[in-house]
């Protein structure tokens, strides 16, 4: 029975105004209880205290135009004129100033390779050719001049490997193994002729990859002069060095880590022991000590006359180090795969590598995408440790090439902020890409529920 | 001359004697149902036939090939022996069609188109062709198990092993799986089934085997097995699963 004039009779339909709209949102999210309210007030206070000065320093009072150090010193805000003046040495380090277009182009090559590889639809065998081609172009650009013998040999071997691999994709060409020149000619014909098979964008990319590969290979084998002045690796620096160390580090460490993870779970005692020993030993020492060993101790053991470039030595140290960490991440993924999956694969007669490659690893790696990308981000930032063995990567170039200038020494904050922004850009990209991959596979998994 | 011959097979898990002196001959096209209380070693027995478990004593010869540590022989036998698991064990990251064509492509080296054509035939056979593009997780348990059976059939096996194929299914889905198995039996497949579906055993089995504590206690044709069990343990077991 409703009593006239009572609350229930006059209650309007719908929730009260304080529960909906902007006020409702505020209430729910910022002032829901006493602690939440205190926290909101504290945050608001900090914002008021910190943001305006930061904004003033970074933007409003900053010197944006080209200006001598004196103008900057007099100004209240940040000295972006310093970055204007020094950005090229920060980005390219000790690399000869007039040749900066070469590392710039090199960065473009590396980044386009990475971008192409990010799309799932390009995860095809020919992506290997694009990488081989891209890396050769990168090195030819960076080195110029007479390419060192070691590099020539490695490139030749890599070229042979890629050529054979690409050929094995076409059954018709299988009986033409052996004669390298024939393979080259045939592959070129196949690539052009194959565009009708590959179609569209795919074929264009394959052509670019294989084309650049042959340009590089031709220059290497037949010693066609590059027409570029020679720049030794000791002068390489800045962003191209950081990118080279991290990209090659990731690309080589990843498969190595998969092998180590599989080896650690192997039934064969020798392989298992070697893998465990490797992982535990490498994980047990800091990267810095590995870099030291690679750069100062290793040359002592090498026979006289054998020289390995300092960049390569640091690169190897980074690869060996990251592979040990990644192997444990991947092993975690392997352990999450139920035994039934292994048994089903076994019962169908799949061999070990078929079972791992088709059934187990695709599931295991999907599970551990977040920690894998975590390790990659770590690796990317850890490359800055190569400054210890006096390779001038992005960070050391910022410090030694830009900030060390006596006229600009006061502008160290601006220099580091600039370098930090570059690091952040790449790390943020990796983080976002990881999320993209997760949703890519997650949708597949949700579909399966 | 049996297609499977087990002679004096023993197996231990550590100290636990899981199979004791197993002697079993299976003739081509024979249908055998193995039953027994849990832990009696019946799953272990059929898992020894495709070497998912390793026996420690005795001899197992499948299709004329002896099972030893030789990986070549093991893979050779596995190609000819299909297995259906209690929990289906479909590959969740692949579509139904990819699940079915995987082994024919990589083990039998069939061209992809041919493998997929065969996969579709097998899916028709288990009456589930319309699900070919779905992922296993989108199917019901009964459908998944029928896909698993089709996956084994794609390898064109000479022998099929069923390890409690209906135990993980909801009751209303058991029939659709059993129907497929009955059909398969009628077409002349050699089958070894570990199952508690006694109705199925009565319809298709040529021989019912009762196991307890790692031993084959009794084996007989279904009529005599169910109506005139000899051993006390068999009688007890039958009364437990049939007597309600």
XYZ file of C-alpha atoms in Angstrom:
693
model
C 0.000 0.000 0.000
C 1.435 3.371 -0.982
C 0.903 6.116 1.538
C 0.316 9.450 -0.282
C 3.140 11.919 0.240
C 5.642 9.231 1.235
C 9.077 9.002 -0.394
C 8.209 6.066 -2.612
C 5.301 7.893 -4.130
C 7.247 11.004 -5.106
C 10.432 9.215 -6.212
C 11.147 10.110 -9.841
C 12.030 7.210 -12.152
C 15.734 6.716 -12.911
C 18.756 7.150 -10.660
C 19.343 10.489 -8.890
C 21.348 13.177 -10.664
C 24.324 12.586 -8.409
C 24.759 9.073 -9.887
C 24.898 9.877 -13.584
C 26.695 12.185 -15.973
C 29.896 14.053 -15.222
C 29.181 14.423 -11.502
C 28.434 10.737 -11.213
C 31.683 9.879 -12.970
C 33.644 12.151 -10.593
C 31.980 10.575 -7.606
C 32.651 7.036 -8.741
C 36.224 7.456 -9.876
C 37.793 10.260 -7.868
C 35.852 10.703 -4.619
C 34.387 7.277 -3.910
C 35.826 7.134 -0.389
C 38.073 9.104 1.940
C 41.360 7.591 0.684
C 40.421 8.024 -2.914
C 39.515 11.650 -2.197
C 42.847 12.292 -0.454
C 44.717 10.697 -3.341
C 42.817 12.840 -5.829
C 43.684 15.991 -3.920
C 47.354 14.984 -3.649
C 47.576 14.288 -7.376
C 45.890 17.555 -8.227
C 48.370 19.394 -5.983
C 51.363 17.683 -7.616
C 50.042 18.493 -11.082
C 49.637 22.143 -10.173
C 53.125 22.296 -8.701
C 54.963 20.353 -11.422
C 53.262 20.882 -14.747
C 53.422 24.657 -15.222
C 57.169 24.952 -14.464
C 57.929 21.962 -16.669
C 55.791 23.431 -19.433
C 57.518 26.803 -19.058
C 60.979 25.279 -19.124
C 60.391 22.784 -21.905
C 58.299 24.916 -24.235
C 57.374 28.466 -23.309
C 60.758 29.868 -22.233
C 62.831 27.481 -24.334
C 65.166 28.649 -27.050
C 63.837 27.033 -30.207
C 65.648 28.925 -32.923
C 69.274 28.643 -33.894
C 71.267 30.557 -31.323
C 74.792 30.778 -29.879
C 75.418 29.224 -26.432
C 75.399 32.669 -24.798
C 71.769 33.316 -25.752
C 70.854 29.950 -24.288
C 72.679 30.609 -21.066
C 70.776 33.860 -20.657
C 67.410 32.224 -21.370
C 65.122 30.861 -18.641
C 64.085 27.717 -20.482
C 65.489 24.704 -22.250
C 68.109 25.188 -24.899
C 66.801 23.359 -27.951
C 69.261 25.330 -30.021
C 71.784 22.853 -28.654
C 69.911 19.984 -30.291
C 69.652 21.985 -33.517
C 73.387 22.438 -33.434
C 74.375 18.940 -32.314
C 71.667 16.533 -33.454
C 73.816 15.136 -36.241
C 76.668 14.098 -33.972
C 74.199 12.701 -31.470
C 72.564 10.628 -34.186
C 75.697 9.560 -36.039
C 78.535 9.863 -33.511
C 82.073 9.960 -34.882
C 81.007 9.033 -38.405
C 82.595 11.516 -40.873
C 80.345 14.590 -40.993
C 80.139 14.882 -44.779
C 79.116 11.248 -45.129
C 76.153 11.412 -42.747
C 73.735 10.594 -45.566
C 75.106 7.044 -45.516
C 74.161 6.135 -41.928
C 70.887 8.017 -42.447
C 70.082 5.827 -45.429
C 71.327 2.844 -43.406
C 68.828 3.608 -40.644
C 66.079 3.866 -43.251
C 67.047 0.454 -44.645
C 67.111 -1.183 -41.191
C 63.812 0.338 -40.147
C 62.038 -0.570 -43.389
C 63.194 -4.170 -42.932
C 61.763 -4.161 -39.425
C 58.503 -2.549 -40.516
C 57.970 -5.070 -43.297
C 58.661 -7.934 -40.901
C 56.044 -6.659 -38.468
C 53.123 -7.720 -40.622
C 51.986 -11.278 -40.278
C 51.167 -11.584 -43.942
C 54.839 -11.033 -44.788
C 56.011 -13.905 -42.592
C 57.034 -15.921 -45.628
C 60.301 -17.596 -46.603
C 61.379 -14.722 -48.847
C 61.556 -12.367 -45.882
C 64.971 -13.968 -45.297
C 66.108 -12.658 -48.667
C 64.891 -9.167 -47.749
C 66.878 -9.277 -44.514
C 69.999 -10.585 -46.192
C 69.677 -7.923 -48.869
C 68.923 -5.142 -46.384
C 71.855 -6.001 -44.142
C 74.256 -6.175 -47.074
C 73.073 -2.777 -48.305
C 73.457 -1.435 -44.768
C 77.019 -2.673 -44.447
C 78.047 -1.525 -47.913
C 76.686 1.924 -47.065
C 78.341 2.094 -43.672
C 81.673 0.637 -44.665
C 82.189 1.801 -48.217
C 85.631 1.505 -49.764
C 87.317 -1.893 -49.933
C 85.188 -4.213 -47.904
C 87.119 -6.180 -45.266
C 87.923 -9.795 -46.063
C 85.980 -11.274 -43.151
C 82.857 -9.472 -44.218
C 83.311 -10.561 -47.814
C 83.520 -14.191 -46.699
C 80.524 -13.972 -44.412
C 78.444 -12.231 -47.070
C 79.440 -14.849 -49.614
C 78.446 -17.705 -47.308
C 75.213 -15.962 -46.354
C 74.512 -15.339 -50.026
C 75.044 -18.989 -50.874
C 72.808 -20.025 -48.017
C 70.019 -17.676 -49.015
C 70.290 -18.651 -52.666
C 70.051 -22.332 -51.825
C 67.208 -21.698 -49.438
C 65.268 -19.642 -51.943
C 65.896 -22.287 -54.567
C 64.683 -25.118 -52.376
C 61.310 -23.362 -52.458
C 61.075 -24.205 -56.130
C 61.135 -27.942 -56.695
C 61.946 -27.588 -60.380
C 65.331 -26.040 -59.624
C 66.469 -28.693 -57.165
C 68.717 -30.553 -59.577
C 70.627 -27.396 -60.477
C 72.558 -27.215 -57.226
C 76.265 -26.611 -57.214
C 77.031 -24.108 -59.925
C 76.680 -20.819 -58.173
C 76.479 -18.622 -61.223
C 73.687 -20.735 -62.624
C 71.813 -20.443 -59.388
C 72.155 -16.671 -59.453
C 70.930 -16.359 -62.998
C 68.124 -18.819 -62.406
C 67.023 -17.122 -59.221
C 66.876 -13.786 -60.998
C 64.740 -15.297 -63.770
C 62.576 -17.049 -61.214
C 62.051 -13.838 -59.294
C 60.979 -11.904 -62.355
C 59.002 -14.799 -63.782
C 57.692 -15.611 -60.365
C 55.989 -12.251 -59.966
C 53.032 -13.733 -61.801
C 52.872 -16.413 -59.120
C 53.555 -14.196 -56.131
C 51.321 -11.338 -57.308
C 50.910 -7.772 -56.101
C 52.783 -6.308 -53.196
C 54.379 -9.622 -52.276
C 56.208 -9.855 -55.559
C 57.303 -6.233 -55.403
C 58.839 -6.783 -51.979
C 60.492 -10.015 -53.041
C 61.955 -8.187 -56.039
C 63.301 -5.355 -53.894
C 64.785 -7.806 -51.409
C 66.405 -10.087 -53.930
C 67.450 -7.187 -56.137
C 69.277 -5.377 -53.371
C 70.733 -8.700 -52.310
C 72.320 -9.170 -55.732
C 73.552 -5.602 -55.884
C 75.324 -6.121 -52.598
C 76.536 -9.595 -53.477
C 77.844 -8.435 -56.849
C 79.808 -5.675 -55.186
C 81.230 -8.108 -52.661
C 82.236 -10.986 -54.909
C 83.572 -9.153 -57.892
C 85.106 -6.333 -55.832
C 83.262 -3.711 -57.808
C 84.380 -0.544 -56.056
C 81.564 0.951 -54.041
C 82.654 4.471 -54.873
C 82.289 5.371 -51.217
C 85.120 6.317 -48.921
C 86.074 3.678 -46.376
C 84.805 4.212 -42.816
C 86.165 1.735 -40.233
C 83.803 0.354 -37.608
C 85.676 2.272 -34.927
C 84.072 5.422 -36.338
C 80.552 4.003 -36.460
C 78.297 5.418 -33.829
C 75.036 6.944 -32.710
C 71.656 5.618 -33.710
C 72.753 3.314 -36.572
C 75.064 1.479 -34.171
C 72.385 1.206 -31.498
C 69.880 -0.061 -34.063
C 72.341 -2.480 -35.645
C 73.343 -3.977 -32.291
C 69.755 -4.365 -31.105
C 68.090 -5.469 -34.348
C 70.743 -8.012 -35.274
C 70.870 -8.959 -31.593
C 67.136 -9.724 -31.534
C 67.079 -11.480 -34.890
C 69.982 -13.796 -34.073
C 69.319 -14.279 -30.355
C 65.712 -15.382 -30.909
C 66.345 -18.568 -32.915
C 69.387 -19.303 -30.766
C 67.189 -19.005 -27.676
C 64.633 -21.403 -29.163
C 67.370 -23.979 -29.744
C 68.689 -23.479 -26.200
C 65.208 -23.840 -24.699
C 64.561 -27.007 -26.689
C 68.007 -28.302 -25.777
C 67.372 -27.724 -22.114
C 64.309 -29.975 -22.330
C 66.016 -32.525 -24.553
C 66.184 -36.221 -23.656
C 69.821 -36.319 -24.678
C 71.959 -35.783 -21.574
C 74.902 -34.195 -23.388
C 72.802 -31.603 -25.183
C 70.781 -30.888 -22.048
C 73.895 -30.422 -19.924
C 75.545 -28.117 -22.444
C 72.421 -25.966 -22.706
C 71.917 -25.753 -18.949
C 75.570 -24.891 -18.410
C 75.447 -22.221 -21.102
C 72.279 -20.598 -19.813
C 73.327 -20.624 -16.164
C 76.854 -19.387 -16.892
C 75.784 -16.507 -19.122
C 72.899 -15.498 -16.879
C 75.251 -15.561 -13.935
C 77.480 -12.744 -15.168
C 76.675 -9.097 -15.941
C 76.539 -8.034 -19.594
C 79.320 -5.576 -18.887
C 81.732 -8.355 -17.972
C 80.810 -10.244 -21.142
C 81.491 -7.105 -23.168
C 84.851 -6.738 -21.446
C 85.770 -10.333 -22.146
C 84.711 -10.004 -25.767
C 86.644 -6.786 -26.380
C 89.781 -7.069 -24.280
C 90.386 -10.722 -23.437
C 89.263 -12.406 -26.648
C 91.850 -10.653 -28.876
C 94.600 -12.017 -26.608
C 93.580 -15.588 -27.391
C 93.190 -15.106 -31.118
C 96.133 -16.022 -33.346
C 98.226 -13.127 -34.612
C 96.784 -11.485 -37.689
C 93.197 -12.505 -37.023
C 91.210 -9.423 -36.215
C 87.547 -9.220 -35.406
C 86.008 -5.789 -35.498
C 85.050 -4.296 -32.140
C 81.443 -3.877 -33.253
C 81.207 -7.562 -34.139
C 82.676 -8.560 -30.776
C 80.156 -6.426 -28.880
C 77.421 -7.773 -31.125
C 78.357 -11.369 -30.298
C 78.414 -10.593 -26.577
C 74.936 -9.044 -26.767
C 73.571 -11.999 -28.746
C 75.011 -14.603 -26.375
C 73.731 -12.697 -23.363
C 70.176 -12.112 -24.580
C 69.842 -15.638 -25.933
C 70.360 -17.054 -22.441
C 67.581 -14.886 -21.009
C 65.221 -15.478 -23.918
C 65.801 -19.228 -23.707
C 64.370 -19.277 -20.200
C 61.364 -17.220 -21.284
C 60.665 -19.612 -24.144
C 61.165 -22.609 -21.870
C 58.422 -21.172 -19.685
C 56.135 -21.203 -22.721
C 57.122 -24.766 -23.591
C 56.248 -25.915 -20.101
C 52.764 -24.482 -20.408
C 51.909 -26.819 -23.295
C 49.918 -29.844 -22.068
C 51.418 -33.300 -22.527
C 48.469 -34.306 -24.678
C 49.684 -31.982 -27.438
C 53.060 -33.740 -27.563
C 51.377 -37.155 -27.489
C 48.929 -36.283 -30.256
C 51.800 -35.106 -32.450
C 53.813 -38.223 -31.609
C 50.920 -40.559 -32.288
C 50.529 -39.142 -35.795
C 54.136 -39.960 -36.590
C 55.421 -36.370 -36.721
C 59.183 -36.144 -36.263
C 60.775 -34.093 -33.469
C 61.269 -30.917 -35.508
C 57.858 -31.184 -37.137
C 56.249 -31.640 -33.745
C 58.088 -28.683 -32.256
C 57.837 -26.409 -35.282
C 54.203 -27.019 -36.181
C 52.500 -27.929 -32.921
C 54.425 -26.950 -29.805
C 56.432 -23.773 -30.540
C 53.604 -21.795 -32.192
C 51.516 -22.292 -29.056
C 54.398 -21.839 -26.611
C 55.681 -18.600 -28.149
C 52.190 -17.113 -28.326
C 51.851 -17.613 -24.591
C 55.093 -15.798 -23.792
C 54.814 -12.824 -26.178
C 54.746 -10.262 -23.303
C 57.936 -11.492 -21.587
C 59.656 -11.964 -24.956
C 59.013 -8.334 -25.886
C 60.064 -7.414 -22.370
C 63.427 -9.050 -23.036
C 63.696 -7.317 -26.420
C 63.112 -3.919 -24.802
C 65.733 -4.771 -22.204
C 68.154 -5.762 -24.935
C 67.520 -2.527 -26.825
C 68.390 -0.394 -23.815
C 71.270 -2.645 -22.756
C 73.055 -1.857 -26.012
C 73.966 1.444 -24.350
C 76.400 -0.562 -22.218
C 78.712 -0.945 -25.223
C 79.952 2.530 -24.328
C 82.019 0.646 -21.713
C 84.164 -0.770 -24.496
C 84.258 2.662 -26.158
C 81.756 2.098 -28.919
C 79.946 5.393 -29.280
C 76.325 4.285 -29.408
C 73.475 6.786 -29.170
C 73.995 7.477 -25.471
C 77.780 7.795 -25.553
C 77.572 9.959 -28.686
C 75.220 12.261 -26.804
C 77.647 12.489 -23.917
C 81.021 12.524 -25.683
C 80.206 14.167 -28.969
C 77.595 16.740 -27.997
C 77.640 17.525 -24.297
C 81.423 17.317 -24.110
C 81.685 20.458 -26.230
C 82.972 23.075 -23.749
C 80.685 25.752 -25.173
C 77.575 23.689 -24.604
C 78.396 21.824 -21.425
C 75.510 23.485 -19.543
C 72.975 21.882 -21.900
C 73.421 18.305 -20.689
C 69.775 17.957 -19.620
C 68.560 18.832 -23.110
C 70.982 16.333 -24.646
C 69.863 13.493 -22.420
C 66.194 14.365 -22.886
C 66.702 14.165 -26.638
C 68.433 10.777 -26.374
C 65.808 9.536 -23.930
C 63.052 10.527 -26.361
C 64.658 8.454 -29.099
C 65.004 5.441 -26.814
C 61.432 5.898 -25.653
C 60.125 6.068 -29.212
C 61.545 2.662 -30.069
C 60.604 1.028 -26.770
C 57.090 2.400 -27.016
C 56.796 1.042 -30.532
C 57.893 -2.401 -29.335
C 55.421 -2.267 -26.478
C 52.570 -1.314 -28.819
C 53.599 -3.966 -31.306
C 53.550 -6.551 -28.544
C 49.960 -5.563 -27.748
C 49.075 -5.811 -31.428
C 50.538 -9.319 -31.605
C 48.709 -10.327 -28.452
C 45.348 -9.207 -29.821
C 46.170 -10.915 -33.121
C 46.625 -14.253 -31.397
C 44.223 -13.554 -28.555
C 41.307 -13.146 -30.961
C 42.244 -16.518 -32.347
C 42.236 -17.963 -28.867
C 38.971 -16.341 -27.843
C 37.399 -17.696 -30.981
C 38.439 -21.070 -29.732
C 36.730 -20.802 -26.371
C 49.625 -64.131 -37.898
C 48.522 -61.145 -35.835
C 48.766 -57.524 -36.847
C 49.719 -56.837 -33.227
C 51.664 -59.413 -31.215
C 52.569 -58.825 -27.574
C 54.678 -61.496 -25.894
C 55.426 -61.449 -22.185
C 55.278 -57.658 -21.934
C 56.119 -56.120 -18.548
C 56.285 -52.495 -17.543
C 57.039 -50.657 -14.348
C 56.538 -47.038 -13.283
C 59.395 -46.873 -10.829
C 58.521 -49.664 -8.396
C 54.910 -49.911 -9.521
C 54.345 -52.960 -11.734
C 51.824 -51.559 -14.195
C 51.807 -54.330 -16.828
C 52.423 -57.991 -15.893
C 53.261 -60.589 -18.492
C 50.872 -59.369 -21.158
C 50.324 -61.767 -24.056
C 47.992 -60.523 -26.754
C 47.517 -61.334 -30.407
C 45.283 -59.134 -32.498
C 44.150 -60.391 -35.882
C 43.617 -57.952 -38.754
C 40.114 -56.403 -38.653
C 39.586 -57.656 -35.128
C 37.744 -55.377 -32.713
C 38.849 -55.597 -29.113
C 37.340 -53.799 -26.163
C 39.496 -53.541 -23.052
C 37.844 -52.821 -19.731
C 38.796 -52.935 -16.088
C 38.922 -50.798 -12.960
C 40.913 -47.577 -13.024
C 44.629 -48.074 -12.581
C 44.442 -51.573 -14.041
C 46.889 -50.698 -16.830
C 44.471 -50.765 -19.768
C 45.465 -47.316 -21.095
C 49.122 -48.146 -20.581
C 48.636 -51.330 -22.577
C 47.340 -49.621 -25.700
C 49.803 -46.729 -25.304
C 52.608 -49.282 -25.516
C 51.393 -50.272 -28.971
C 52.387 -46.902 -30.487
C 55.215 -46.360 -28.028
C 53.723 -43.436 -26.143
C 54.842 -45.660 -23.273
C 57.952 -47.794 -23.347
C 57.742 -51.439 -22.260
C 60.647 -52.841 -20.313
C 60.373 -56.574 -20.905
C 58.952 -58.751 -23.623
C 58.299 -58.139 -27.280
C 55.775 -56.041 -29.196
C 55.494 -56.481 -32.945
C 53.112 -54.220 -34.846
C 52.418 -54.868 -38.505
C 55.585 -56.949 -38.750
C 57.832 -54.285 -37.173
C 59.240 -54.764 -33.705
C 59.106 -51.823 -31.313
C 62.589 -51.047 -30.051
C 64.400 -47.806 -29.323
C 64.955 -47.404 -33.052
C 63.231 -44.106 -33.864
C 62.727 -45.113 -37.496
C 60.698 -48.157 -36.467
C 58.692 -46.149 -33.975
C 57.755 -43.513 -36.556
C 57.018 -46.232 -39.110
C 54.569 -47.861 -36.713
C 52.990 -44.577 -35.658
C 52.181 -43.803 -39.273
C 50.059 -46.948 -39.420
C 48.474 -46.682 -35.975
C 45.916 -43.958 -35.289
C 45.071 -42.909 -31.758
C 42.076 -41.149 -30.237
C 42.526 -39.656 -26.770
C 40.204 -39.064 -23.863
C 40.761 -35.304 -24.039
C 40.783 -35.130 -27.868
C 44.180 -33.349 -27.956
C 43.305 -31.316 -31.026
C 45.756 -28.530 -31.826
C 44.002 -25.363 -30.607
C 45.989 -22.952 -32.796
C 44.911 -24.622 -36.032
C 41.565 -24.844 -37.776
C 39.851 -28.208 -38.013
C 41.035 -28.557 -41.596
C 44.640 -27.726 -40.622
C 44.472 -30.251 -37.782
C 43.457 -32.920 -40.261
C 45.877 -32.130 -43.065
C 48.971 -31.573 -40.890
C 50.215 -35.163 -40.649
C 49.296 -36.190 -44.213
C 51.296 -33.200 -45.507
C 54.329 -33.550 -43.246
C 54.451 -37.288 -42.583
C 52.888 -38.791 -45.714
C 54.270 -35.925 -47.859
C 50.981 -35.485 -49.686
C 50.499 -32.272 -51.695
C 48.430 -29.773 -49.721
C 45.425 -29.862 -52.041
C 45.264 -33.635 -51.919
C 45.638 -33.687 -48.131
C 42.811 -31.184 -47.755
C 40.599 -33.094 -50.125
C 41.142 -36.212 -48.079
C 40.525 -34.238 -44.873
C 37.166 -33.070 -46.216
C 36.235 -36.662 -47.087
C 37.015 -37.772 -43.557
C 35.038 -34.860 -42.114
C 32.059 -35.948 -44.243
C 32.515 -39.413 -42.879
C 32.185 -38.197 -39.290
C 29.382 -35.845 -40.459
C 31.041 -32.579 -39.512
C 32.282 -31.148 -42.827
C 30.594 -27.783 -42.246
C 32.952 -27.082 -39.297
C 36.163 -27.354 -41.353
C 37.155 -23.683 -41.019
C 36.456 -23.409 -37.293
C 38.903 -23.734 -34.440
C 38.608 -26.734 -32.091
C 37.582 -24.499 -29.197
C 34.476 -23.426 -31.079
C 33.155 -26.993 -31.229
C 31.322 -29.089 -28.642
C 33.098 -32.005 -26.992
C 31.356 -34.560 -29.178
C 32.249 -32.630 -32.311
C 35.864 -32.308 -31.170
C 36.142 -36.024 -30.595
C 34.704 -36.742 -34.035
C 37.280 -34.332 -35.510
C 39.974 -36.223 -33.586
C 38.774 -39.510 -35.088
C 38.766 -37.964 -38.561
C 42.277 -36.637 -37.935
C 43.531 -40.151 -37.252
C 41.677 -41.544 -40.273
C 43.384 -39.035 -42.554
C 46.612 -40.982 -42.114
C 44.823 -44.039 -43.478
C 45.861 -46.184 -40.505
C 45.726 -49.974 -40.356
C 44.966 -49.945 -36.641
C 42.996 -47.525 -34.490
C 43.533 -47.181 -30.761
C 40.837 -45.521 -28.629
C 41.817 -44.444 -25.126
C 38.543 -43.839 -23.249
C 37.163 -41.745 -26.119
C 33.841 -40.943 -24.435
C 34.923 -40.485 -20.806
C 35.346 -36.721 -21.031
C 32.084 -36.132 -22.883
C 28.741 -34.895 -21.643
C 26.230 -37.770 -21.689
C 24.224 -36.416 -24.611
C 27.315 -36.344 -26.816
C 28.477 -39.901 -26.218
C 26.152 -41.390 -28.790
C 27.360 -39.305 -31.731
C 30.923 -40.450 -31.073
C 29.978 -44.084 -30.552
C 27.941 -44.029 -33.779
C 31.046 -42.986 -35.696
C 33.062 -45.738 -34.002
C 30.445 -48.398 -34.776
C 30.466 -47.330 -38.410
C 34.234 -47.522 -38.478
C 34.102 -51.027 -37.013
C 31.591 -52.131 -39.654
C 33.934 -50.879 -42.378
C 36.533 -53.371 -41.175
C 39.040 -51.285 -39.185
C 41.261 -53.091 -36.683
C 40.299 -51.469 -33.391
C 41.431 -51.574 -29.783
C 39.159 -49.592 -27.493
C 39.618 -48.876 -23.832
C 36.089 -47.976 -22.807
C 33.369 -48.546 -20.250
C 30.621 -48.408 -22.883
C 29.453 -51.980 -22.532
C 26.631 -51.450 -25.034
C 29.269 -50.568 -27.619
C 31.282 -53.654 -26.649
C 28.266 -55.921 -27.159
C 27.565 -54.506 -30.622
C 31.030 -54.381 -32.184
C 33.591 -56.323 -30.161
C 34.955 -59.635 -31.364
C 36.652 -60.026 -28.028
C 36.367 -58.305 -24.654
C 39.411 -58.214 -22.410
C 39.202 -57.635 -18.684
C 42.301 -56.288 -16.955
C 43.045 -55.836 -13.298
C 46.271 -54.815 -11.544
C 48.270 -54.973 -14.731
C 47.163 -58.427 -15.798
C 44.790 -59.745 -18.422
C 42.378 -61.636 -16.169
C 39.865 -62.861 -18.676
C 39.052 -62.553 -22.353
C 36.128 -63.879 -24.289
C 33.610 -63.035 -26.992
C 31.072 -60.468 -25.738
C 28.248 -62.985 -25.343
C 30.184 -65.279 -23.035
C 32.055 -62.440 -21.390
C 28.943 -60.643 -20.210
C 26.669 -63.626 -19.628
C 29.099 -66.204 -18.285
C 32.079 -64.474 -16.698
C 34.509 -66.988 -15.211
C 36.744 -65.051 -12.863
C 35.471 -63.581 -9.592
C 37.130 -60.245 -10.236
C 35.410 -60.024 -13.612
C 32.072 -60.812 -11.996
C 32.618 -58.149 -9.357
C 33.610 -55.552 -11.955
C 30.654 -56.344 -14.196
C 28.233 -56.225 -11.300
C 29.636 -52.829 -10.364
C 29.266 -51.222 -13.770
C 26.136 -53.041 -14.975
C 24.312 -53.675 -11.725
C 22.306 -50.531 -11.283
